[in-house]
mmCIF file of N, CA, C and O in Angstrom:
data_model
loop_
_atom_site.group_PDB
_atom_site.id
_atom_site.type_symbol
_atom_site.label_atom_id
_atom_site.label_comp_id
_atom_site.label_asym_id
_atom_site.label_seq_id
_atom_site.Cartn_x
_atom_site.Cartn_y
_atom_site.Cartn_z
ATOM 1 N N MET O 1 -79.632 -94.894 -137.769
ATOM 2 C CA MET O 1 -79.005 -96.014 -137.110
ATOM 3 C C MET O 1 -78.555 -96.993 -138.188
ATOM 4 O O MET O 1 -79.329 -97.373 -139.052
ATOM 5 N N SER O 2 -77.320 -97.398 -138.119
ATOM 6 C CA SER O 2 -76.801 -98.288 -139.148
ATOM 7 C C SER O 2 -76.993 -99.747 -138.756
ATOM 8 O O SER O 2 -77.226 -100.073 -137.594
ATOM 9 N N MET O 3 -76.868 -100.609 -139.729
ATOM 10 C CA MET O 3 -76.996 -102.040 -139.491
ATOM 11 C C MET O 3 -75.754 -102.554 -138.773
ATOM 12 O O MET O 3 -74.648 -102.091 -139.038
ATOM 13 N N PRO O 4 -75.929 -103.518 -137.875
ATOM 14 C CA PRO O 4 -74.753 -104.090 -137.213
ATOM 15 C C PRO O 4 -73.913 -104.869 -138.214
ATOM 16 O O PRO O 4 -74.432 -105.444 -139.165
ATOM 17 N N VAL O 5 -72.631 -104.875 -137.972
ATOM 18 C CA VAL O 5 -71.710 -105.591 -138.842
ATOM 19 C C VAL O 5 -71.162 -106.789 -138.075
ATOM 20 O O VAL O 5 -70.626 -106.636 -136.976
ATOM 21 N N ILE O 6 -71.332 -107.956 -138.653
ATOM 22 C CA ILE O 6 -70.803 -109.168 -138.035
ATOM 23 C C ILE O 6 -69.513 -109.505 -138.764
ATOM 24 O O ILE O 6 -69.520 -109.830 -139.947
ATOM 25 N N SER O 7 -68.411 -109.399 -138.040
ATOM 26 C CA SER O 7 -67.122 -109.661 -138.673
ATOM 27 C C SER O 7 -66.844 -111.155 -138.662
ATOM 28 O O SER O 7 -67.231 -111.876 -137.744
ATOM 29 N N MET O 8 -66.171 -111.601 -139.682
ATOM 30 C CA MET O 8 -65.798 -113.004 -139.792
ATOM 31 C C MET O 8 -64.457 -113.218 -139.104
ATOM 32 O O MET O 8 -63.562 -112.391 -139.206
ATOM 33 N N HIS O 9 -64.349 -114.324 -138.399
ATOM 34 C CA HIS O 9 -63.085 -114.679 -137.776
ATOM 35 C C HIS O 9 -62.100 -115.091 -138.873
ATOM 36 O O HIS O 9 -62.496 -115.698 -139.867
ATOM 37 N N PRO O 10 -60.837 -114.769 -138.702
ATOM 38 C CA PRO O 10 -59.866 -115.185 -139.721
ATOM 39 C C PRO O 10 -59.787 -116.706 -139.833
ATOM 40 O O PRO O 10 -59.585 -117.240 -140.906
ATOM 41 N N ASN O 11 -59.979 -117.397 -138.714
ATOM 42 C CA ASN O 11 -60.006 -118.859 -138.723
ATOM 43 C C ASN O 11 -61.402 -119.315 -138.337
ATOM 44 O O ASN O 11 -61.988 -118.796 -137.389
ATOM 45 N N PRO O 12 -61.948 -120.277 -139.063
ATOM 46 C CA PRO O 12 -63.291 -120.758 -138.697
ATOM 47 C C PRO O 12 -63.287 -121.345 -137.298
ATOM 48 O O PRO O 12 -62.308 -121.939 -136.861
ATOM 49 N N ILE O 13 -64.407 -121.167 -136.590
ATOM 50 C CA ILE O 13 -64.487 -121.717 -135.234
ATOM 51 C C ILE O 13 -64.804 -123.208 -135.320
ATOM 52 O O ILE O 13 -65.404 -123.677 -136.286
ATOM 53 N N THR O 14 -64.423 -123.927 -134.293
ATOM 54 C CA THR O 14 -64.683 -125.359 -134.245
ATOM 55 C C THR O 14 -66.108 -125.619 -133.785
ATOM 56 O O THR O 14 -66.769 -124.733 -133.228
ATOM 57 N N MET O 15 -66.557 -126.841 -133.998
ATOM 58 C CA MET O 15 -67.890 -127.223 -133.528
ATOM 59 C C MET O 15 -67.952 -127.102 -132.011
ATOM 60 O O MET O 15 -68.950 -126.627 -131.456
ATOM 61 N N CYS O 16 -66.872 -127.493 -131.333
ATOM 62 C CA CYS O 16 -66.827 -127.396 -129.873
ATOM 63 C C CYS O 16 -66.990 -125.943 -129.425
ATOM 64 O O CYS O 16 -67.746 -125.656 -128.489
ATOM 65 N N GLN O 17 -66.310 -125.012 -130.099
ATOM 66 C CA GLN O 17 -66.421 -123.597 -129.739
ATOM 67 C C GLN O 17 -67.815 -123.075 -130.043
ATOM 68 O O GLN O 17 -68.368 -122.282 -129.278
ATOM 69 N N ALA O 18 -68.420 -123.532 -131.136
ATOM 70 C CA ALA O 18 -69.777 -123.103 -131.483
ATOM 71 C C ALA O 18 -70.769 -123.551 -130.406
ATOM 72 O O ALA O 18 -71.622 -122.771 -129.972
ATOM 73 N N VAL O 19 -70.644 -124.801 -129.955
ATOM 74 C CA VAL O 19 -71.527 -125.309 -128.911
ATOM 75 C C VAL O 19 -71.306 -124.532 -127.612
ATOM 76 O O VAL O 19 -72.257 -124.148 -126.936
ATOM 77 N N THR O 20 -70.045 -124.277 -127.291
ATOM 78 C CA THR O 20 -69.728 -123.498 -126.088
ATOM 79 C C THR O 20 -70.348 -122.105 -126.176
ATOM 80 O O THR O 20 -70.930 -121.615 -125.200
ATOM 81 N N ASP O 21 -70.237 -121.457 -127.320
ATOM 82 C CA ASP O 21 -70.824 -120.123 -127.500
ATOM 83 C C ASP O 21 -72.336 -120.157 -127.353
ATOM 84 O O ASP O 21 -72.935 -119.257 -126.743
ATOM 85 N N LEU O 22 -72.977 -121.184 -127.903
ATOM 86 C CA LEU O 22 -74.427 -121.309 -127.782
ATOM 87 C C LEU O 22 -74.847 -121.518 -126.325
ATOM 88 O O LEU O 22 -75.812 -120.900 -125.850
ATOM 89 N N LEU O 23 -74.123 -122.375 -125.613
ATOM 90 C CA LEU O 23 -74.441 -122.600 -124.196
ATOM 91 C C LEU O 23 -74.219 -121.330 -123.377
ATOM 92 O O LEU O 23 -75.013 -121.015 -122.476
ATOM 93 N N GLU O 24 -73.164 -120.594 -123.699
ATOM 94 C CA GLU O 24 -72.916 -119.337 -122.992
ATOM 95 C C GLU O 24 -74.038 -118.333 -123.265
ATOM 96 O O GLU O 24 -74.464 -117.613 -122.359
ATOM 97 N N SER O 25 -74.532 -118.302 -124.496
ATOM 98 C CA SER O 25 -75.624 -117.369 -124.806
ATOM 99 C C SER O 25 -76.884 -117.722 -124.020
ATOM 100 O O SER O 25 -77.598 -116.843 -123.544
ATOM 101 N N ILE O 26 -77.155 -119.022 -123.842
ATOM 102 C CA ILE O 26 -78.302 -119.449 -123.045
ATOM 103 C C ILE O 26 -78.120 -119.011 -121.596
ATOM 104 O O ILE O 26 -79.042 -118.483 -120.966
ATOM 105 N N ALA O 27 -76.914 -119.204 -121.067
ATOM 106 C CA ALA O 27 -76.643 -118.804 -119.682
ATOM 107 C C ALA O 27 -76.818 -117.300 -119.492
ATOM 108 O O ALA O 27 -77.388 -116.852 -118.484
ATOM 109 N N LEU O 28 -76.357 -116.511 -120.449
ATOM 110 C CA LEU O 28 -76.500 -115.053 -120.344
ATOM 111 C C LEU O 28 -77.969 -114.640 -120.411
ATOM 112 O O LEU O 28 -78.405 -113.738 -119.687
ATOM 113 N N GLU O 29 -78.743 -115.291 -121.270
ATOM 114 C CA GLU O 29 -80.167 -114.981 -121.356
ATOM 115 C C GLU O 29 -80.883 -115.374 -120.061
ATOM 116 O O GLU O 29 -81.778 -114.659 -119.596
ATOM 117 N N GLU O 30 -80.506 -116.502 -119.482
ATOM 118 C CA GLU O 30 -81.094 -116.914 -118.207
ATOM 119 C C GLU O 30 -80.797 -115.888 -117.117
ATOM 120 O O GLU O 30 -81.662 -115.568 -116.308
ATOM 121 N N THR O 31 -79.574 -115.380 -117.107
ATOM 122 C CA THR O 31 -79.204 -114.355 -116.133
ATOM 123 C C THR O 31 -80.056 -113.100 -116.322
ATOM 124 O O THR O 31 -80.553 -112.517 -115.347
ATOM 125 N N ALA O 32 -80.230 -112.692 -117.560
ATOM 126 C CA ALA O 32 -81.053 -111.507 -117.843
ATOM 127 C C ALA O 32 -82.491 -111.720 -117.389
ATOM 128 O O ALA O 32 -83.102 -110.820 -116.793
ATOM 129 N N LEU O 33 -83.035 -112.901 -117.637
ATOM 130 C CA LEU O 33 -84.406 -113.186 -117.216
ATOM 131 C C LEU O 33 -84.539 -113.182 -115.694
ATOM 132 O O LEU O 33 -85.542 -112.714 -115.155
ATOM 133 N N SER O 34 -83.512 -113.666 -114.999
ATOM 134 C CA SER O 34 -83.573 -113.644 -113.532
ATOM 135 C C SER O 34 -83.571 -112.214 -113.011
ATOM 136 O O SER O 34 -84.259 -111.907 -112.029
ATOM 137 N N HIS O 35 -82.835 -111.328 -113.669
ATOM 138 C CA HIS O 35 -82.827 -109.916 -113.268
ATOM 139 C C HIS O 35 -84.202 -109.275 -113.504
ATOM 140 O O HIS O 35 -84.665 -108.466 -112.691
ATOM 141 N N ILE O 36 -84.830 -109.643 -114.606
ATOM 142 C CA ILE O 36 -86.177 -109.118 -114.900
ATOM 143 C C ILE O 36 -87.163 -109.574 -113.826
ATOM 144 O O ILE O 36 -87.947 -108.775 -113.298
ATOM 145 N N LEU O 37 -87.130 -110.871 -113.486
ATOM 146 C CA LEU O 37 -88.041 -111.374 -112.453
ATOM 147 C C LEU O 37 -87.784 -110.718 -111.106
ATOM 148 O O LEU O 37 -88.727 -110.396 -110.372
ATOM 149 N N ASN O 38 -86.519 -110.498 -110.783
ATOM 150 C CA ASN O 38 -86.185 -109.834 -109.523
ATOM 151 C C ASN O 38 -86.732 -108.406 -109.506
ATOM 152 O O ASN O 38 -87.296 -107.959 -108.492
ATOM 153 N N ALA O 39 -86.588 -107.703 -110.612
ATOM 154 C CA ALA O 39 -87.091 -106.325 -110.691
ATOM 155 C C ALA O 39 -88.613 -106.296 -110.551
ATOM 156 O O ALA O 39 -89.167 -105.399 -109.893
ATOM 157 N N GLU O 40 -89.284 -107.267 -111.149
ATOM 158 C CA GLU O 40 -90.745 -107.321 -111.031
ATOM 159 C C GLU O 40 -91.159 -107.583 -109.587
ATOM 160 O O GLU O 40 -92.121 -107.001 -109.094
ATOM 161 N N GLY O 41 -90.431 -108.451 -108.893
ATOM 162 C CA GLY O 41 -90.722 -108.708 -107.483
ATOM 163 C C GLY O 41 -90.523 -107.471 -106.630
ATOM 164 O O GLY O 41 -91.329 -107.162 -105.747
ATOM 165 N N GLU O 42 -89.450 -106.733 -106.906
ATOM 166 C CA GLU O 42 -89.192 -105.495 -106.165
ATOM 167 C C GLU O 42 -90.272 -104.457 -106.445
ATOM 168 O O GLU O 42 -90.685 -103.725 -105.548
ATOM 169 N N LYS O 43 -90.729 -104.399 -107.689
ATOM 170 C CA LYS O 43 -91.802 -103.457 -108.034
ATOM 171 C C LYS O 43 -93.060 -103.779 -107.237
ATOM 172 O O LYS O 43 -93.683 -102.887 -106.656
ATOM 173 N N LEU O 44 -93.408 -105.055 -107.171
ATOM 174 C CA LEU O 44 -94.600 -105.459 -106.437
ATOM 175 C C LEU O 44 -94.450 -105.184 -104.945
ATOM 176 O O LEU O 44 -95.374 -104.665 -104.304
ATOM 177 N N GLN O 45 -93.279 -105.470 -104.386
ATOM 178 C CA GLN O 45 -93.039 -105.188 -102.968
ATOM 179 C C GLN O 45 -93.126 -103.695 -102.673
ATOM 180 O O GLN O 45 -93.663 -103.280 -101.645
ATOM 181 N N CYS O 46 -92.617 -102.890 -103.593
ATOM 182 C CA CYS O 46 -92.663 -101.436 -103.411
ATOM 183 C C CYS O 46 -94.107 -100.939 -103.357
ATOM 184 O O CYS O 46 -94.465 -100.137 -102.486
ATOM 185 N N VAL O 47 -94.928 -101.432 -104.262
ATOM 186 C CA VAL O 47 -96.325 -100.992 -104.298
ATOM 187 C C VAL O 47 -97.075 -101.483 -103.065
ATOM 188 O O VAL O 47 -97.878 -100.751 -102.479
ATOM 189 N N ILE O 48 -96.807 -102.714 -102.655
ATOM 190 C CA ILE O 48 -97.475 -103.247 -101.458
ATOM 191 C C ILE O 48 -97.103 -102.419 -100.227
ATOM 192 O O ILE O 48 -97.934 -102.187 -99.351
ATOM 193 N N GLY O 49 -95.885 -101.936 -100.170
ATOM 194 C CA GLY O 49 -95.421 -101.153 -99.029
ATOM 195 C C GLY O 49 -95.911 -99.714 -99.020
ATOM 196 O O GLY O 49 -95.744 -99.011 -98.020
ATOM 197 N N MET O 50 -96.520 -99.254 -100.098
ATOM 198 C CA MET O 50 -97.022 -97.878 -100.142
ATOM 199 C C MET O 50 -98.262 -97.747 -99.254
ATOM 200 O O MET O 50 -99.100 -98.646 -99.201
ATOM 201 N N GLU O 51 -98.366 -96.620 -98.586
ATOM 202 C CA GLU O 51 -99.495 -96.405 -97.673
ATOM 203 C C GLU O 51 -100.767 -95.977 -98.395
ATOM 204 O O GLU O 51 -101.864 -96.317 -97.973
ATOM 205 N N ASP O 52 -100.623 -95.235 -99.472
ATOM 206 C CA ASP O 52 -101.808 -94.662 -100.117
ATOM 207 C C ASP O 52 -102.241 -95.412 -101.374
ATOM 208 O O ASP O 52 -102.925 -94.863 -102.228
ATOM 209 N N VAL O 53 -101.869 -96.685 -101.490
ATOM 210 C CA VAL O 53 -102.257 -97.459 -102.671
ATOM 211 C C VAL O 53 -103.651 -98.037 -102.454
ATOM 212 O O VAL O 53 -103.995 -98.493 -101.368
ATOM 213 N N ASN O 54 -104.469 -97.973 -103.507
ATOM 214 C CA ASN O 54 -105.804 -98.560 -103.396
ATOM 215 C C ASN O 54 -105.840 -99.914 -104.107
ATOM 216 O O ASN O 54 -104.892 -100.313 -104.770
ATOM 217 N N PHE O 55 -106.920 -100.605 -103.967
ATOM 218 C CA PHE O 55 -107.060 -101.955 -104.501
ATOM 219 C C PHE O 55 -106.892 -101.980 -106.015
ATOM 220 O O PHE O 55 -106.213 -102.870 -106.546
ATOM 221 N N CYS O 56 -107.474 -101.032 -106.720
ATOM 222 C CA CYS O 56 -107.381 -100.997 -108.185
ATOM 223 C C CYS O 56 -105.932 -100.808 -108.642
ATOM 224 O O CYS O 56 -105.483 -101.471 -109.590
ATOM 225 N N GLN O 57 -105.218 -99.920 -107.978
ATOM 226 C CA GLN O 57 -103.812 -99.717 -108.330
ATOM 227 C C GLN O 57 -102.993 -100.976 -108.074
ATOM 228 O O GLN O 57 -102.142 -101.356 -108.885
ATOM 229 N N LEU O 58 -103.258 -101.621 -106.965
ATOM 230 C CA LEU O 58 -102.551 -102.848 -106.634
ATOM 231 C C LEU O 58 -102.830 -103.936 -107.678
ATOM 232 O O LEU O 58 -101.921 -104.649 -108.110
ATOM 233 N N MET O 59 -104.062 -104.026 -108.109
ATOM 234 C CA MET O 59 -104.423 -105.024 -109.120
ATOM 235 C C MET O 59 -103.786 -104.706 -110.478
ATOM 236 O O MET O 59 -103.401 -105.620 -111.211
ATOM 237 N N GLU O 60 -103.671 -103.427 -110.816
ATOM 238 C CA GLU O 60 -103.010 -103.036 -112.066
ATOM 239 C C GLU O 60 -101.534 -103.451 -112.058
ATOM 240 O O GLU O 60 -101.023 -103.988 -113.045
ATOM 241 N N VAL O 61 -100.872 -103.185 -110.941
ATOM 242 C CA VAL O 61 -99.463 -103.573 -110.831
ATOM 243 C C VAL O 61 -99.338 -105.089 -110.841
ATOM 244 O O VAL O 61 -98.460 -105.644 -111.496
ATOM 245 N N ASN O 62 -100.226 -105.770 -110.154
ATOM 246 C CA ASN O 62 -100.206 -107.227 -110.126
ATOM 247 C C ASN O 62 -100.387 -107.797 -111.535
ATOM 248 O O ASN O 62 -99.695 -108.752 -111.918
ATOM 249 N N GLU O 63 -101.296 -107.224 -112.310
ATOM 250 C CA GLU O 63 -101.511 -107.684 -113.686
ATOM 251 C C GLU O 63 -100.272 -107.442 -114.544
ATOM 252 O O GLU O 63 -99.888 -108.291 -115.345
ATOM 253 N N SER O 64 -99.633 -106.302 -114.351
ATOM 254 C CA SER O 64 -98.407 -105.996 -115.075
ATOM 255 C C SER O 64 -97.310 -107.014 -114.758
ATOM 256 O O SER O 64 -96.626 -107.524 -115.650
ATOM 257 N N VAL O 65 -97.156 -107.325 -113.488
ATOM 258 C CA VAL O 65 -96.152 -108.313 -113.059
ATOM 259 C C VAL O 65 -96.507 -109.685 -113.617
ATOM 260 O O VAL O 65 -95.632 -110.404 -114.127
ATOM 261 N N ALA O 66 -97.762 -110.057 -113.546
ATOM 262 C CA ALA O 66 -98.192 -111.362 -114.071
ATOM 263 C C ALA O 66 -97.917 -111.466 -115.572
ATOM 264 O O ALA O 66 -97.472 -112.522 -116.047
ATOM 265 N N ASN O 67 -98.169 -110.389 -116.305
ATOM 266 C CA ASN O 67 -97.887 -110.394 -117.740
ATOM 267 C C ASN O 67 -96.399 -110.588 -118.004
ATOM 268 O O ASN O 67 -96.012 -111.342 -118.904
ATOM 269 N N MET O 68 -95.554 -109.920 -117.234
ATOM 270 C CA MET O 68 -94.108 -110.055 -117.415
ATOM 271 C C MET O 68 -93.657 -111.466 -117.071
ATOM 272 O O MET O 68 -92.810 -112.039 -117.758
ATOM 273 N N VAL O 69 -94.216 -112.040 -116.023
ATOM 274 C CA VAL O 69 -93.872 -113.418 -115.654
ATOM 275 C C VAL O 69 -94.264 -114.372 -116.786
ATOM 276 O O VAL O 69 -93.513 -115.301 -117.108
ATOM 277 N N ASN O 70 -95.402 -114.149 -117.409
ATOM 278 C CA ASN O 70 -95.819 -114.979 -118.544
ATOM 279 C C ASN O 70 -94.863 -114.845 -119.719
ATOM 280 O O ASN O 70 -94.531 -115.833 -120.378
ATOM 281 N N VAL O 71 -94.401 -113.631 -119.988
ATOM 282 C CA VAL O 71 -93.438 -113.417 -121.072
ATOM 283 C C VAL O 71 -92.126 -114.125 -120.758
ATOM 284 O O VAL O 71 -91.537 -114.792 -121.618
ATOM 285 N N VAL O 72 -91.676 -114.016 -119.517
ATOM 286 C CA VAL O 72 -90.436 -114.687 -119.115
ATOM 287 C C VAL O 72 -90.600 -116.198 -119.241
ATOM 288 O O VAL O 72 -89.688 -116.895 -119.708
ATOM 289 N N ALA O 73 -91.745 -116.734 -118.858
ATOM 290 C CA ALA O 73 -91.994 -118.172 -118.982
ATOM 291 C C ALA O 73 -91.933 -118.612 -120.443
ATOM 292 O O ALA O 73 -91.383 -119.675 -120.757
ATOM 293 N N THR O 74 -92.459 -117.802 -121.340
ATOM 294 C CA THR O 74 -92.393 -118.103 -122.769
ATOM 295 C C THR O 74 -90.946 -118.108 -123.253
ATOM 296 O O THR O 74 -90.534 -118.998 -124.014
ATOM 297 N N MET O 75 -90.175 -117.141 -122.789
ATOM 298 C CA MET O 75 -88.766 -117.089 -123.174
ATOM 299 C C MET O 75 -87.999 -118.269 -122.586
ATOM 300 O O MET O 75 -87.089 -118.807 -123.230
ATOM 301 N N GLU O 76 -88.345 -118.684 -121.381
ATOM 302 C CA GLU O 76 -87.716 -119.856 -120.767
ATOM 303 C C GLU O 76 -87.968 -121.098 -121.621
ATOM 304 O O GLU O 76 -87.078 -121.925 -121.798
ATOM 305 N N GLN O 77 -89.168 -121.233 -122.141
ATOM 306 C CA GLN O 77 -89.487 -122.373 -122.996
ATOM 307 C C GLN O 77 -88.643 -122.336 -124.270
ATOM 308 O O GLN O 77 -88.142 -123.373 -124.724
ATOM 309 N N ALA O 78 -88.469 -121.151 -124.831
ATOM 310 C CA ALA O 78 -87.627 -121.020 -126.031
ATOM 311 C C ALA O 78 -86.181 -121.402 -125.725
ATOM 312 O O ALA O 78 -85.520 -122.082 -126.528
ATOM 313 N N LEU O 79 -85.675 -120.998 -124.561
ATOM 314 C CA LEU O 79 -84.308 -121.366 -124.177
ATOM 315 C C LEU O 79 -84.190 -122.867 -123.943
ATOM 316 O O LEU O 79 -83.177 -123.477 -124.290
ATOM 317 N N LYS O 80 -85.214 -123.461 -123.361
ATOM 318 C CA LYS O 80 -85.217 -124.913 -123.160
ATOM 319 C C LYS O 80 -85.164 -125.626 -124.506
ATOM 320 O O LYS O 80 -84.405 -126.584 -124.684
ATOM 321 N N ASP O 81 -85.959 -125.149 -125.465
ATOM 322 C CA ASP O 81 -85.948 -125.734 -126.806
ATOM 323 C C ASP O 81 -84.575 -125.585 -127.463
ATOM 324 O O ASP O 81 -84.088 -126.501 -128.125
ATOM 325 N N LYS O 82 -83.946 -124.425 -127.273
ATOM 326 C CA LYS O 82 -82.614 -124.180 -127.822
ATOM 327 C C LYS O 82 -81.607 -125.150 -127.213
ATOM 328 O O LYS O 82 -80.792 -125.751 -127.934
ATOM 329 N N LEU O 83 -81.677 -125.351 -125.902
ATOM 330 C CA LEU O 83 -80.766 -126.273 -125.222
ATOM 331 C C LEU O 83 -80.996 -127.709 -125.683
ATOM 332 O O LEU O 83 -80.040 -128.455 -125.924
ATOM 333 N N GLU O 84 -82.251 -128.104 -125.831
ATOM 334 C CA GLU O 84 -82.549 -129.453 -126.310
ATOM 335 C C GLU O 84 -82.037 -129.656 -127.734
ATOM 336 O O GLU O 84 -81.524 -130.723 -128.067
ATOM 337 N N PHE O 85 -82.171 -128.638 -128.569
ATOM 338 C CA PHE O 85 -81.660 -128.744 -129.937
ATOM 339 C C PHE O 85 -80.150 -128.956 -129.927
ATOM 340 O O PHE O 85 -79.633 -129.811 -130.638
ATOM 341 N N ILE O 86 -79.464 -128.191 -129.095
ATOM 342 C CA ILE O 86 -78.008 -128.325 -129.003
ATOM 343 C C ILE O 86 -77.639 -129.728 -128.531
ATOM 344 O O ILE O 86 -76.788 -130.388 -129.119
ATOM 345 N N SER O 87 -78.297 -130.182 -127.473
ATOM 346 C CA SER O 87 -77.927 -131.480 -126.913
ATOM 347 C C SER O 87 -78.297 -132.633 -127.837
ATOM 348 O O SER O 87 -77.615 -133.649 -127.866
ATOM 349 N N ASN O 88 -79.361 -132.484 -128.614
ATOM 350 C CA ASN O 88 -79.788 -133.565 -129.506
ATOM 351 C C ASN O 88 -79.098 -133.551 -130.866
ATOM 352 O O ASN O 88 -79.030 -134.581 -131.527
ATOM 353 N N ASN O 89 -78.589 -132.391 -131.294
ATOM 354 C CA ASN O 89 -78.086 -132.289 -132.659
ATOM 355 C C ASN O 89 -76.635 -131.844 -132.791
ATOM 356 O O ASN O 89 -76.012 -132.113 -133.811
ATOM 357 N N LEU O 90 -76.124 -131.142 -131.812
ATOM 358 C CA LEU O 90 -74.796 -130.565 -131.988
ATOM 359 C C LEU O 90 -73.751 -131.089 -131.029
ATOM 360 O O LEU O 90 -72.572 -130.991 -131.299
ATOM 361 N N TYR O 91 -74.172 -131.597 -129.897
ATOM 362 C CA TYR O 91 -73.200 -131.986 -128.874
ATOM 363 C C TYR O 91 -72.882 -133.469 -128.989
ATOM 364 O O TYR O 91 -73.742 -134.317 -128.821
ATOM 365 N N TYR O 92 -71.649 -133.762 -129.310
ATOM 366 C CA TYR O 92 -71.183 -135.143 -129.405
ATOM 367 C C TYR O 92 -69.968 -135.287 -128.482
ATOM 368 O O TYR O 92 -68.867 -134.909 -128.853
ATOM 369 N N PRO O 93 -70.183 -135.800 -127.267
ATOM 370 C CA PRO O 93 -69.044 -135.911 -126.347
ATOM 371 C C PRO O 93 -68.000 -136.877 -126.889
ATOM 372 O O PRO O 93 -68.323 -137.809 -127.618
ATOM 373 N N ALA O 94 -66.763 -136.642 -126.522
ATOM 374 C CA ALA O 94 -65.684 -137.524 -126.944
ATOM 375 C C ALA O 94 -65.891 -138.901 -126.348
ATOM 376 O O ALA O 94 -66.249 -139.046 -125.181
ATOM 377 N N ARG O 95 -65.688 -139.916 -127.145
ATOM 378 C CA ARG O 95 -65.868 -141.294 -126.688
ATOM 379 C C ARG O 95 -64.573 -141.780 -126.049
ATOM 380 O O ARG O 95 -63.495 -141.613 -126.590
ATOM 381 N N VAL O 96 -64.728 -142.393 -124.903
ATOM 382 C CA VAL O 96 -63.569 -142.974 -124.212
ATOM 383 C C VAL O 96 -63.569 -144.464 -124.522
ATOM 384 O O VAL O 96 -64.537 -145.167 -124.272
ATOM 385 N N GLU O 97 -62.491 -144.913 -125.101
ATOM 386 C CA GLU O 97 -62.410 -146.337 -125.465
ATOM 387 C C GLU O 97 -61.292 -147.010 -124.752
ATOM 388 O O GLU O 97 -60.346 -146.520 -124.323
#
C-alpha cells in the first residue's frame, strides 16, 4: 500500500476557504458519527427482537453498544474542540461599518 499523495493547489487557498473546508470536515464527521450511532441502535433492536437470546448475550451486545457510544462521545468532544479552535482563532467575520 502506497502513501497518499496530497497535491498542492496551483493557487493558495484563502483563509475563508480554509475555514469553510474545516467546517465542512466537522459536518462530515458528525454525519458519520450519526450513522454509527444509528447502526448501534439497530443492532441492539435486532438482538432484543430475537426469540432465542439469553440474558448474557443481551448484556454482551449492550456492553458493545455502550462502548461504541463512549467512543462516539469522545470523538464528539474532539469535534467540539476543533470547532471552538476555529471560532476562537481562525474565524474573523467581516466588519460592517
